Amino acid sequence: MNTTKRTEISSLGEFGLIDRITRGITPINRETIEGAGDDAAILQFGSDEEVLISTDMLMEGIHFDLTYFPLKHLGYKAVVSNISDIYAMNGTPKQITVSLALSRKFCIEDVEELYSGIKLACQQYGVDLIGGDTSSSLTGLAISITAIGVAPKGTAVKRSGAKETDLICVTGNLGAAYMGLQLLEREKIAAADKEVQPDFQGKEYILERQLKPEARKEVIEKLREENIRPTAMIDISDGLSSELMHICKHSNVGCRIYEERIPIDYQTAIMAEELNMNVITCALNGGEDFELLFTVPIADHEKVAAMKDVRIIGHIVDSCMGQALITRDGNEIELKAQGWTPQGE
Amino acid sequence: MNTTKRTEISSLGEFGLIDRITRGITPINRETIEGAGDDAAILQFGSDEEVLISTDMLMEGIHFDLTYFPLKHLGYKAVVSNISDIYAMNGTPKQITVSLALSRKFCIEDVEELYSGIKLACQQYGVDLIGGDTSSSLTGLAISITAIGVAPKGTAVKRSGAKETDLICVTGNLGAAYMGLQLLEREKIAAADKEVQPDFQGKEYILERQLKPEARKEVIEKLREENIRPTAMIDISDGLSSELMHICKHSNVGCRIYEERIPIDYQTAIMAEELNMNVITCALNGGEDFELLFTVPIADHEKVAAMKDVRIIGHIVDSCMGQALITRDGNEIELKAQGWTPQGE
């Protein structure tokens, strides 16, 4: 929360606040006819395009902790996590709507800070902010974003197209965002205990993966350039294990992935060791990496193997063989899906 | 909350819950290519159509009180309030996404009850449920809905087209939903005091307006049939006064409306008297009527005057004359916009 300057939202009122945060927003995409300011935004798509719609809700205390998560980063991440779903369909994000519910602890400056991150992400990914809703909340902040994207007709990639012998590929590396979160949680507890400055030296990368994740726009572009069309694709928001299970379930197939092939950054491994955690478990179940997980026909092996930042981690098998990880010592471990379970009152 | 049967959400998990609530949902609109179940839904529109997007968030304790608001009705109302925005653009709603955040007090049966209302509204208005997000909340329920609609190219009606001499029209009657809310609040307090059954006899209409509002689909259809194209339109969710101010601001005009012409139902008037409230103030500032407020050229006077359920309540004037209500005794009262101010911690 902003402490240097605090202007109460009540001093501007709802409509004054909306005016303030939407000021200077001009659409850049030809598909955006009218943005914020009416009952609905007006968009226009070609008949040769398919429109992709994805939505997410983030709740304070569940999805983020404002004691260490700066509002600007939160705004940025909220947008990135949504448009990541559009990329995961092999689409291009074009617009977002943003709904906020704010409790009284938030002031105008806080909302502006949050929006500065939202606007930065929009700029970074060429997305128009076309409307939303701001209202009150009894406790904390709720953010709901809907992302709208396009793909040339018939090119959207679903979860359901993976076939036996397809290669399983993943971008970047896994578990880093989760390790960043563990580090922030540890330093938060330490800071509450005594007056110490958190020590983040040598851990900048995992922090950035947690606090300022990016969506894999360039991989989608590269796949198009290379003329590779994934048979199935999903973004990794709940952990590799869960997402792979989704692909297998929707495609009615099994899979084998290899422990030694799972890409893990050096800082992720160090942090896991410091915290006495199994780094592979972190990579399998740690969420919020926003990397892409996709399958390609085995005929594309050479092309994907040569792609920067893409790793082949396994292959698709018949459904009767189930979903499993092959460990370094050759054991098979069944994969399990994670999901949330309810919390709070 | 369901008390007869209670299955914990944790017993199904996130993905089990999603499977349960999306079971049996099949798209009915040709624009819906793929609904729920992937990173994003896939839609397809014609190049002669404009796409309308509107979004809203409802928070427990702010927008609804579950001590008297049944979950099924809440689901229905949440959908209606969103698609009302699409009608208010002169469009036809086609799809919605629904995001929920749930605290631990809610069980599977509660979520099913909420969804039964959501599905009923979808059925009633021919709308496809194409996806969403379910997650946890620390306190209470949050519902965020995004509605997607279409309008033939160039036919969407914005807030900004009202011109001097245009007639100001409103559908149905005003203040009823607000009076329904006041009644429910009164009976809630009474029920807490002593063991009495709430007495709702003769007040069914205002209760229904609060608990099961409808969007004005048939008025939009009738306007098309009659070849009347409103110059500006908005739905009344925050009260007549606020909405009229929006039209005037966006159109850069003033207005005069007449107290004696504001449509008020008999039950609304009786309830206001019982509560010692000014019924005109309730009609001006009471929200959630979801009636349509629109302006038409004076040349359409005869046609709108003959329309069932539409009342001409005033006219547009030059912006220098401001926005005012003319009372029965001929006085001018300046209109004021309402909005929320923050609450809670």
XYZ file of C-alpha atoms in Angstrom:
690
model
C 0.000 0.000 0.000
C 1.164 3.512 -0.775
C 2.294 5.348 2.328
C 3.887 8.513 0.940
C 0.698 9.890 -0.580
C -2.807 8.681 0.050
C -5.888 9.995 -1.724
C -9.076 8.238 -0.634
C -11.108 6.659 -3.448
C -14.187 8.285 -1.912
C -12.721 11.699 -2.764
C -12.998 10.895 -6.487
C -15.930 8.496 -6.368
C -16.420 5.526 -8.659
C -16.736 7.460 -11.892
C -13.854 9.780 -11.067
C -11.671 6.740 -10.394
C -12.662 5.121 -13.702
C -11.916 8.383 -15.539
C -8.527 8.544 -13.851
C -7.418 5.001 -14.659
C -8.732 4.909 -18.235
C -7.258 8.294 -19.159
C -4.834 8.138 -22.071
C -5.784 4.611 -23.103
C -6.028 4.479 -26.901
C -6.612 1.240 -28.803
C -3.762 0.096 -31.050
C -5.322 -2.990 -32.648
C -7.546 -2.640 -35.701
C -9.931 -5.170 -34.087
C -10.758 -2.690 -31.304
C -13.509 -0.357 -32.522
C -14.516 1.130 -29.160
C -12.755 0.566 -25.855
C -13.787 1.424 -22.300
C -16.556 3.909 -21.526
C -19.837 2.304 -22.582
C -22.006 -0.643 -21.502
C -19.786 -2.861 -23.635
C -16.682 -2.540 -25.793
C -17.088 -2.972 -29.561
C -14.726 -5.293 -31.458
C -14.520 -6.387 -35.073
C -12.983 -9.606 -36.390
C -12.552 -11.044 -39.848
C -14.583 -14.066 -40.916
C -11.272 -15.877 -41.515
C -10.344 -15.513 -37.845
C -11.327 -17.406 -34.746
C -11.761 -15.481 -31.523
C -10.261 -16.865 -28.298
C -11.633 -15.978 -24.859
C -9.977 -16.799 -21.549
C -10.641 -15.578 -18.025
C -9.022 -15.724 -14.572
C -9.670 -14.378 -11.119
C -6.991 -13.523 -8.527
C -7.885 -13.124 -4.851
C -5.778 -11.414 -2.202
C -4.567 -13.867 0.448
C -5.000 -16.815 -1.949
C -3.167 -15.886 -5.137
C -1.010 -13.051 -3.894
C 0.329 -11.537 -0.682
C 0.670 -7.758 -0.768
C 3.199 -7.744 2.053
C 5.865 -8.637 -0.509
C 4.112 -8.402 -3.867
C 4.304 -4.858 -5.267
C 1.017 -3.696 -6.816
C 2.643 -2.771 -10.114
C 4.069 -6.272 -10.474
C 0.725 -7.762 -9.512
C -0.979 -5.837 -12.318
C 1.669 -6.970 -14.793
C 1.473 -10.597 -13.698
C -2.339 -10.659 -13.761
C -2.279 -9.635 -17.433
C 0.569 -12.000 -18.342
C -1.116 -15.024 -16.744
C -4.240 -14.344 -18.812
C -2.694 -13.711 -22.187
C -0.479 -16.751 -21.611
C -3.707 -18.773 -22.085
C -4.245 -17.133 -25.477
C -0.689 -17.985 -26.586
C -1.300 -21.526 -25.309
C -4.076 -21.778 -27.927
C -1.556 -20.690 -30.594
C -3.339 -17.328 -30.764
C -2.418 -13.663 -30.528
C -3.912 -11.684 -27.613
C -5.654 -8.481 -28.707
C -7.730 -7.144 -25.823
C -8.323 -7.510 -22.093
C -11.018 -6.385 -19.688
C -10.098 -5.801 -16.048
C -12.474 -5.964 -13.088
C -11.334 -4.912 -9.634
C -12.980 -5.137 -6.235
C -11.251 -2.953 -3.650
C -11.602 -2.692 0.101
C -11.149 0.573 1.959
C -7.459 0.009 2.658
C -6.680 0.875 -0.966
C -6.244 4.470 -2.075
C -6.211 6.098 -5.520
C -2.400 5.860 -5.662
C -2.594 2.085 -5.066
C -5.050 1.631 -7.921
C -2.836 3.758 -10.169
C 0.163 1.641 -9.217
C -1.712 -1.565 -10.034
C -2.843 -0.075 -13.342
C 0.667 1.039 -14.224
C 1.626 -2.640 -14.257
C -1.512 -3.610 -16.190
C -0.800 -0.916 -18.796
C 2.884 -1.866 -19.059
C 1.952 -5.482 -19.821
C -0.624 -4.301 -22.389
C 2.054 -2.204 -24.076
C 4.616 -5.024 -23.938
C 2.274 -7.522 -25.589
C 0.365 -5.161 -27.894
C -2.943 -5.645 -26.095
C -5.795 -3.110 -25.732
C -7.463 -2.524 -22.365
C -11.105 -2.270 -23.452
C -13.087 -1.988 -20.243
C -13.949 -3.532 -16.947
C -15.620 -2.888 -13.680
C -14.443 -1.389 -10.402
C -16.353 -2.005 -7.223
C -16.040 -2.465 -3.485
C -14.927 -5.486 -1.532
C -15.331 -6.192 2.197
C -11.852 -7.676 2.528
C -8.905 -7.191 0.257
C -8.437 -7.027 -3.470
C -9.973 -9.193 -6.194
C -8.833 -8.960 -9.812
C -10.654 -10.617 -12.678
C -9.241 -10.391 -16.187
C -10.704 -11.644 -19.439
C -8.365 -11.906 -22.416
C -9.532 -11.886 -26.026
C -7.305 -13.109 -28.847
C -7.414 -14.256 -32.437
C -6.025 -17.090 -34.542
C -6.413 -17.692 -38.268
C -9.364 -20.050 -38.764
C -8.483 -23.657 -37.939
C -5.061 -22.903 -36.423
C -5.984 -22.773 -32.733
C -4.272 -25.582 -30.811
C -6.324 -27.382 -28.193
C -5.364 -29.798 -25.429
C -6.974 -32.683 -27.203
C -4.790 -33.369 -30.237
C -1.820 -35.286 -28.785
C -1.165 -38.645 -30.510
C 0.945 -41.690 -29.638
C 4.656 -41.162 -30.484
C 4.287 -37.352 -30.399
C 7.155 -35.594 -28.658
C 6.462 -33.677 -25.442
C 8.188 -30.289 -25.377
C 8.483 -27.561 -22.795
C 9.818 -24.010 -23.049
C 12.305 -22.322 -20.710
C 12.732 -23.961 -17.334
C 10.433 -25.062 -14.535
C 10.005 -24.539 -10.803
C 11.681 -21.125 -10.723
C 8.510 -19.139 -9.953
C 7.681 -21.535 -7.138
C 11.181 -21.235 -5.662
C 10.852 -17.437 -5.912
C 7.638 -17.683 -3.913
C 9.280 -19.881 -1.250
C 12.111 -17.352 -0.933
C 9.689 -14.434 -0.527
C 7.702 -16.362 2.088
C 10.882 -17.199 4.007
C 12.086 -13.591 4.016
C 8.633 -12.394 5.053
C 8.750 -14.591 8.164
C 12.353 -13.581 8.849
C 11.459 -9.882 8.505
C 8.610 -10.304 10.990
C 10.982 -11.915 13.508
C 13.719 -9.330 13.539
C 14.781 -6.224 11.756
C 16.807 -7.662 8.908
C 17.077 -6.683 5.307
C 16.094 -9.583 3.063
C 19.062 -11.118 1.272
C 18.202 -11.693 -2.363
C 21.728 -11.694 -3.805
C 22.268 -14.401 -6.378
C 18.535 -15.126 -6.355
C 17.385 -12.369 -8.693
C 16.297 -14.786 -11.396
C 13.861 -16.848 -9.296
C 12.452 -13.657 -7.806
C 11.842 -12.237 -11.239
C 10.147 -15.443 -12.350
C 7.724 -15.032 -9.422
C 7.293 -11.263 -9.470
C 7.518 -10.437 -13.159
C 6.767 -13.497 -15.266
C 6.504 -13.224 -19.032
C 4.284 -15.040 -21.519
C 5.943 -17.073 -24.291
C 5.008 -14.843 -27.213
C 8.298 -15.382 -29.065
C 8.032 -19.185 -28.936
C 4.602 -19.028 -30.596
C 6.047 -16.775 -33.300
C 9.048 -19.054 -33.760
C 6.835 -22.141 -34.088
C 4.908 -20.364 -36.855
C 8.103 -19.348 -38.628
C 9.401 -22.908 -38.451
C 6.052 -24.172 -39.713
C 5.608 -26.389 -36.660
C 2.022 -26.839 -35.577
C 1.768 -28.416 -32.118
C -0.803 -31.204 -31.874
C -1.715 -30.114 -28.328
C -0.654 -27.177 -26.176
C -1.266 -25.722 -22.687
C 0.472 -23.162 -20.509
C 2.012 -24.237 -17.229
C 0.170 -22.384 -14.500
C -0.498 -25.244 -12.034
C 2.708 -27.239 -12.570
C 4.024 -29.565 -15.296
C 2.358 -32.617 -13.800
C -1.170 -31.146 -13.766
C -0.887 -29.687 -17.240
C 0.456 -32.887 -18.737
C -2.447 -34.746 -17.140
C -4.852 -32.302 -18.830
C -3.320 -32.967 -22.245
C -3.386 -36.729 -21.660
C -6.963 -36.709 -20.411
C -8.290 -34.523 -23.246
C -6.266 -36.417 -25.876
C -6.995 -39.821 -24.322
C -3.323 -40.809 -24.298
C -0.572 -41.667 -21.816
C 2.908 -40.183 -21.499
C 6.471 -40.815 -20.413
C 8.692 -37.928 -19.357
C 12.284 -38.195 -18.188
C 13.557 -36.637 -14.969
C 16.966 -35.907 -16.498
C 15.360 -33.913 -19.293
C 13.264 -31.558 -17.171
C 14.829 -28.105 -17.579
C 15.773 -26.522 -14.258
C 17.681 -23.307 -13.727
C 20.785 -23.268 -11.512
C 19.173 -20.778 -9.061
C 16.090 -22.999 -8.760
C 18.253 -25.982 -7.849
C 20.309 -23.999 -5.288
C 17.186 -22.622 -3.631
C 15.549 -26.056 -3.451
C 18.685 -27.407 -1.783
C 18.734 -24.505 0.699
C 15.129 -25.245 1.597
C 15.688 -28.992 1.658
C 13.118 -29.598 -1.064
C 13.217 -32.020 -3.997
C 13.784 -29.837 -7.037
C 12.002 -32.244 -9.400
C 8.890 -32.150 -7.216
C 9.071 -28.351 -7.391
C 9.313 -28.481 -11.184
C 6.444 -30.966 -11.438
C 4.057 -29.296 -9.015
C 5.209 -25.703 -8.580
C 2.894 -23.370 -10.449
C 3.037 -20.018 -12.211
C 5.897 -20.748 -14.585
C 3.742 -19.717 -17.580
C 5.974 -21.798 -19.816
C 4.351 -23.627 -22.727
C 3.919 -27.393 -22.758
C 3.173 -28.831 -26.182
C 3.329 -31.950 -28.281
C 4.560 -32.213 -31.868
C 4.630 -35.097 -34.357
C 7.860 -37.069 -34.188
C 8.596 -35.931 -37.765
C 9.297 -32.450 -36.320
C 12.019 -33.848 -34.041
C 14.936 -32.128 -35.744
C 13.199 -28.784 -35.970
C 12.129 -28.630 -32.299
C 15.462 -30.026 -31.120
C 17.150 -27.068 -32.809
C 14.810 -24.470 -31.276
C 16.298 -22.164 -28.695
C 14.594 -22.385 -25.308
C 12.591 -25.525 -26.149
C 13.372 -28.895 -24.553
C 12.003 -32.316 -25.529
C 11.190 -34.020 -22.217
C 9.395 -37.170 -23.294
C 6.794 -38.665 -25.571
C 3.150 -39.646 -25.799
C 2.225 -43.313 -25.352
C -0.982 -45.332 -25.480
C -3.520 -44.410 -22.803
C -3.354 -47.872 -21.204
C 0.250 -47.132 -20.192
C -0.815 -44.204 -17.979
C 1.167 -41.065 -17.216
C 4.586 -41.454 -15.649
C 7.930 -39.878 -14.920
C 11.049 -42.005 -15.497
C 13.591 -41.167 -12.796
C 17.351 -40.980 -13.331
C 17.684 -44.473 -11.889
C 15.056 -45.858 -14.251
C 12.052 -46.048 -11.911
C 8.562 -45.141 -13.082
C 6.597 -42.728 -10.898
C 2.937 -42.071 -11.652
C 2.122 -38.388 -12.257
C -0.544 -36.725 -10.134
C -2.633 -33.624 -10.814
C -2.687 -30.754 -8.384
C -5.536 -28.315 -7.904
C -6.624 -25.966 -5.211
C -8.789 -26.929 -2.272
C -10.966 -24.356 -0.554
C -9.591 -22.155 2.206
C -10.869 -19.414 4.477
C -14.221 -18.929 6.195
C -25.925 -22.418 2.132
C -27.157 -25.956 1.692
C -27.816 -27.653 5.020
C -29.580 -30.874 4.009
C -26.641 -32.306 2.097
C -23.089 -31.090 2.202
C -20.267 -32.482 0.078
C -16.968 -30.703 0.650
C -15.349 -29.218 -2.459
C -12.081 -30.793 -1.314
C -13.648 -34.237 -1.831
C -13.864 -33.577 -5.594
C -10.939 -31.173 -5.961
C -10.781 -28.295 -8.397
C -10.909 -30.340 -11.578
C -13.652 -32.623 -10.287
C -15.721 -29.562 -9.432
C -15.195 -28.068 -12.898
C -16.186 -31.379 -14.500
C -19.304 -31.478 -12.369
C -20.528 -27.974 -13.159
C -19.702 -27.997 -16.866
C -21.268 -31.423 -17.462
C -24.051 -31.353 -20.018
C -23.266 -27.872 -21.286
C -23.536 -27.897 -25.086
C -23.221 -24.731 -27.156
C -26.365 -23.678 -29.032
C -25.048 -20.656 -30.949
C -23.260 -21.115 -34.275
C -20.706 -18.526 -33.086
C -19.499 -20.912 -30.357
C -16.941 -23.300 -31.847
C -15.489 -24.641 -28.597
C -16.779 -23.934 -25.108
C -15.278 -24.686 -21.701
C -12.421 -27.149 -21.229
C -9.315 -25.607 -22.779
C -7.033 -22.633 -22.100
C -9.526 -20.481 -23.999
C -12.893 -20.858 -25.710
C -13.004 -20.573 -29.510
C -15.606 -18.325 -31.152
C -16.300 -17.362 -34.744
C -18.005 -14.199 -35.955
C -18.909 -12.876 -39.383
C -17.046 -9.903 -40.837
C -20.421 -8.107 -41.040
C -20.827 -8.342 -37.265
C -19.443 -6.344 -34.397
C -18.575 -8.149 -31.193
C -19.624 -6.635 -27.846
C -17.793 -7.402 -24.591
C -18.977 -6.458 -21.120
C -17.836 -7.547 -17.676
C -18.966 -7.250 -14.051
C -17.847 -8.489 -10.661
C -20.150 -9.229 -7.712
C -18.767 -9.509 -4.180
C -20.486 -11.104 -1.193
C -21.329 -8.553 1.494
C -21.245 -5.719 -1.043
C -23.485 -6.742 -3.910
C -25.442 -9.522 -2.278
C -26.330 -10.912 1.135
C -26.674 -14.695 1.234
C -28.779 -14.605 4.388
C -31.768 -13.800 2.182
C -30.510 -14.144 -1.391
C -30.885 -17.751 -2.626
C -27.820 -18.972 -4.571
C -29.879 -20.015 -7.580
C -31.365 -16.535 -7.851
C -27.920 -15.025 -7.416
C -26.614 -17.037 -10.357
C -29.564 -16.002 -12.499
C -29.235 -12.334 -11.566
C -25.472 -12.279 -12.153
C -26.027 -13.448 -15.731
C -28.983 -11.109 -16.332
C -27.106 -8.038 -15.089
C -24.281 -8.793 -17.537
C -26.283 -9.559 -20.650
C -28.397 -6.493 -19.897
C -25.270 -4.502 -20.876
C -25.203 -6.263 -24.252
C -28.882 -5.430 -24.896
C -28.111 -1.842 -23.840
C -25.710 -1.702 -26.811
C -28.582 -2.884 -29.080
C -26.817 -6.245 -29.356
C -27.678 -9.910 -28.857
C -25.798 -11.772 -26.110
C -24.214 -15.018 -27.311
C -21.759 -16.245 -24.681
C -20.669 -15.750 -21.088
C -17.658 -16.782 -19.038
C -18.077 -17.233 -15.280
C -15.318 -16.957 -12.679
C -15.970 -17.894 -9.069
C -13.881 -17.546 -5.932
C -15.241 -19.624 -3.059
C -14.388 -19.758 0.620
C -14.572 -22.965 2.643
C -18.132 -22.348 3.812
C -19.403 -23.339 0.360
C -19.979 -26.981 -0.545
C -20.482 -28.724 -3.889
C -24.265 -28.487 -3.527
C -23.997 -24.694 -3.109
C -21.949 -24.358 -6.272
C -24.444 -26.550 -8.125
C -27.304 -24.402 -6.845
C -25.554 -21.232 -8.036
C -24.881 -22.847 -11.411
C -28.488 -23.986 -11.764
C -29.438 -20.298 -11.798
C -26.607 -19.423 -14.180
C -27.658 -22.201 -16.555
C -31.330 -21.254 -16.350
C -30.532 -17.672 -17.356
C -28.327 -18.940 -20.203
C -31.204 -21.098 -21.436
C -33.731 -18.298 -21.060
C -31.651 -15.860 -23.098
C -30.047 -18.292 -25.555
C -26.535 -17.752 -24.250
C -23.656 -20.271 -24.187
C -21.545 -20.741 -21.055
C -18.088 -21.020 -22.618
C -15.698 -21.200 -19.705
C -14.380 -19.535 -16.607
C -12.277 -20.065 -13.584
C -13.006 -21.449 -10.123
C -10.679 -20.717 -7.257
C -10.478 -20.121 -3.535
C -11.324 -17.026 -1.547
C -10.412 -16.186 2.046
C -13.810 -14.677 2.794
C -17.047 -15.246 0.962
C -18.010 -15.525 -2.664
C -16.867 -13.472 -5.642
C -18.498 -13.840 -9.059
C -17.086 -12.291 -12.192
C -18.964 -12.651 -15.469
C -17.955 -11.527 -18.947
C -20.691 -11.368 -21.577
C -20.027 -11.522 -25.318
C -22.609 -10.404 -27.849
C -22.997 -9.390 -31.457
C -24.674 -6.639 -33.452
C -24.797 -6.179 -37.222
C -21.948 -3.837 -38.200
C -22.714 -0.209 -37.406
C -25.895 -0.895 -35.404
C -24.479 -0.890 -31.872
C -25.922 1.995 -29.839
C -23.532 3.902 -27.610
C -24.117 6.397 -24.830
C -22.784 9.218 -26.910
C -25.350 9.809 -29.645
C -28.115 11.774 -27.873
C -28.997 15.064 -29.625
C -30.972 18.132 -28.583
C -34.761 17.602 -28.900
C -34.373 13.788 -28.714
C -36.984 12.102 -26.535
C -35.842 10.303 -23.370
C -37.518 6.911 -22.949
C -37.470 4.286 -20.244
C -38.812 0.725 -20.185
C -40.952 -0.870 -17.462
C -40.919 0.899 -14.122
C -38.263 2.104 -11.712
C -37.331 1.714 -8.058
C -38.984 -1.686 -7.621
C -35.723 -3.656 -7.220
C -34.529 -1.148 -4.631
C -37.774 -1.390 -2.673
C -37.480 -5.194 -2.824
C -34.026 -4.874 -1.295
C -35.297 -2.579 1.484
C -38.041 -5.082 2.277
C -35.581 -7.987 2.454
C -33.255 -5.968 4.698
C -36.150 -5.062 7.015
C -37.317 -8.662 7.311
C -33.741 -9.831 7.913
C -33.463 -7.527 10.934
C -36.924 -8.520 12.145
C -36.075 -12.222 11.814
C -32.910 -11.718 13.860
C -34.903 -10.040 16.633
C -37.612 -12.594 17.131
C -38.910 -15.773 15.636
C -41.315 -14.431 13.042
C -42.043 -15.525 9.528
C -41.396 -12.699 7.080
C -44.596 -11.233 5.667
C -44.237 -10.775 1.931
C -47.923 -10.845 0.976
C -48.844 -8.228 -1.605
C -45.145 -7.507 -2.109
C -44.312 -10.336 -4.500
C -43.611 -8.035 -7.415
C -40.918 -5.905 -5.752
C -39.307 -9.050 -4.337
C -39.181 -10.590 -7.777
C -37.656 -7.439 -9.224
C -34.843 -7.738 -6.636
C -34.433 -11.518 -6.605
C -35.159 -12.472 -10.209
C -34.705 -9.482 -12.497
C -34.959 -9.891 -16.251
C -33.091 -8.171 -19.072
C -35.132 -6.266 -21.669
C -34.606 -8.589 -24.618
C -38.121 -8.120 -26.026
C -37.839 -4.316 -26.075
C -34.667 -4.527 -28.174
C -36.454 -6.894 -30.570
C -39.493 -4.613 -30.714
C -37.344 -1.545 -31.448
C -35.807 -3.428 -34.386
C -39.216 -4.501 -35.685
C -40.484 -0.941 -35.460
C -37.342 0.274 -37.205
C -36.513 2.603 -34.332
C -32.805 3.085 -33.756
C -32.085 4.787 -30.426
C -29.519 7.588 -30.639
C -28.134 6.615 -27.213
C -28.879 3.754 -24.824
C -27.799 2.438 -21.406
C -29.211 -0.039 -18.917
C -30.293 1.158 -15.498
C -28.087 -0.597 -12.992
C -27.090 2.351 -10.745
C -30.362 4.328 -10.913
C -32.044 6.553 -13.508
C -30.204 9.661 -12.369
C -26.702 8.194 -12.752
C -27.450 6.589 -16.108
C -28.993 9.745 -17.526
C -25.892 11.653 -16.394
C -23.739 9.143 -18.312
C -25.727 9.682 -21.513
C -25.603 13.480 -21.081
C -21.880 13.489 -20.336
C -20.945 11.193 -23.235
C -23.304 12.984 -25.640
C -22.388 16.450 -24.331
C -26.019 17.458 -23.830
C -28.419 18.405 -21.043
C -31.827 16.944 -20.198
C -35.205 17.609 -18.648
C -37.237 14.764 -17.203
C -40.652 15.084 -15.562
C -41.477 13.652 -12.145
C -45.054 12.855 -13.165
C -43.827 10.762 -16.092
C -41.455 8.497 -14.182
C -43.047 5.032 -14.240
C -43.525 3.576 -10.758
C -45.342 0.388 -9.844
C -48.094 0.431 -7.223
C -46.173 -1.962 -4.926
C -43.076 0.250 -5.138
C -45.108 3.287 -4.051
C -46.791 1.408 -1.161
C -43.457 0.072 0.097
C -41.835 3.520 -0.081
C -44.704 4.950 1.967
C -44.411 2.140 4.532
C -40.711 2.907 4.891
C -41.268 6.647 4.896
C -39.100 7.132 1.815
C -39.620 9.444 -1.157
C -40.585 7.141 -3.999
C -39.165 9.476 -6.689
C -35.785 9.467 -4.941
C -35.948 5.660 -4.950
C -36.724 5.635 -8.685
C -33.916 8.109 -9.408
C -31.214 6.526 -7.265
C -32.291 2.947 -6.554
C -30.248 0.548 -8.651
C -30.612 -2.881 -10.254
C -33.791 -2.227 -12.236
C -32.046 -3.378 -15.454
C -34.560 -1.372 -17.431
C -33.347 0.349 -20.596
C -32.931 4.104 -20.821
C -32.668 5.427 -24.373
C -33.127 8.458 -26.541
C -34.838 8.586 -29.943
C -35.240 11.385 -32.495
C -38.449 13.372 -31.978
C -39.635 12.095 -35.367
C -40.127 8.682 -33.719
C -42.515 10.158 -31.136
C -45.634 8.396 -32.347
C -43.934 5.034 -32.697
C -42.379 5.002 -29.201
C -45.510 6.445 -27.618
C -47.416 3.438 -28.950
C -44.880 0.907 -27.659
C -45.997 -1.300 -24.809
C -43.840 -0.975 -21.695
C -41.984 2.134 -22.913
C -42.562 5.559 -21.366
C -41.340 8.941 -22.658
C -40.098 10.756 -19.556
C -38.480 13.892 -20.982
C -36.210 15.282 -23.645
C -32.631 16.235 -24.407
C -31.664 19.937 -24.215
C -28.502 21.941 -24.854
C -25.632 21.098 -22.510
C -25.601 24.633 -21.030
C -29.013 23.941 -19.506
C -27.668 21.090 -17.363
C -29.508 17.973 -16.208
C -32.697 18.447 -14.225
C -35.910 16.897 -12.981
C -39.080 19.014 -13.217
C -41.234 18.277 -10.169
C -45.016 18.079 -10.189
C -45.181 21.624 -8.847
C -42.881 22.939 -11.586
C -39.612 23.209 -9.692
C -36.296 22.228 -11.266
C -34.051 19.902 -9.280
C -30.527 19.194 -10.511
C -29.777 15.502 -11.068
C -26.833 13.905 -9.289
C -24.857 10.771 -10.144
C -24.423 7.997 -7.620
C -21.536 5.587 -7.433
C -20.069 3.332 -4.837
C -17.522 4.408 -2.262
C -15.132 1.894 -0.753
C -16.081 -0.189 2.251
C -14.505 -2.842 4.435
C -10.975 -3.270 5.700
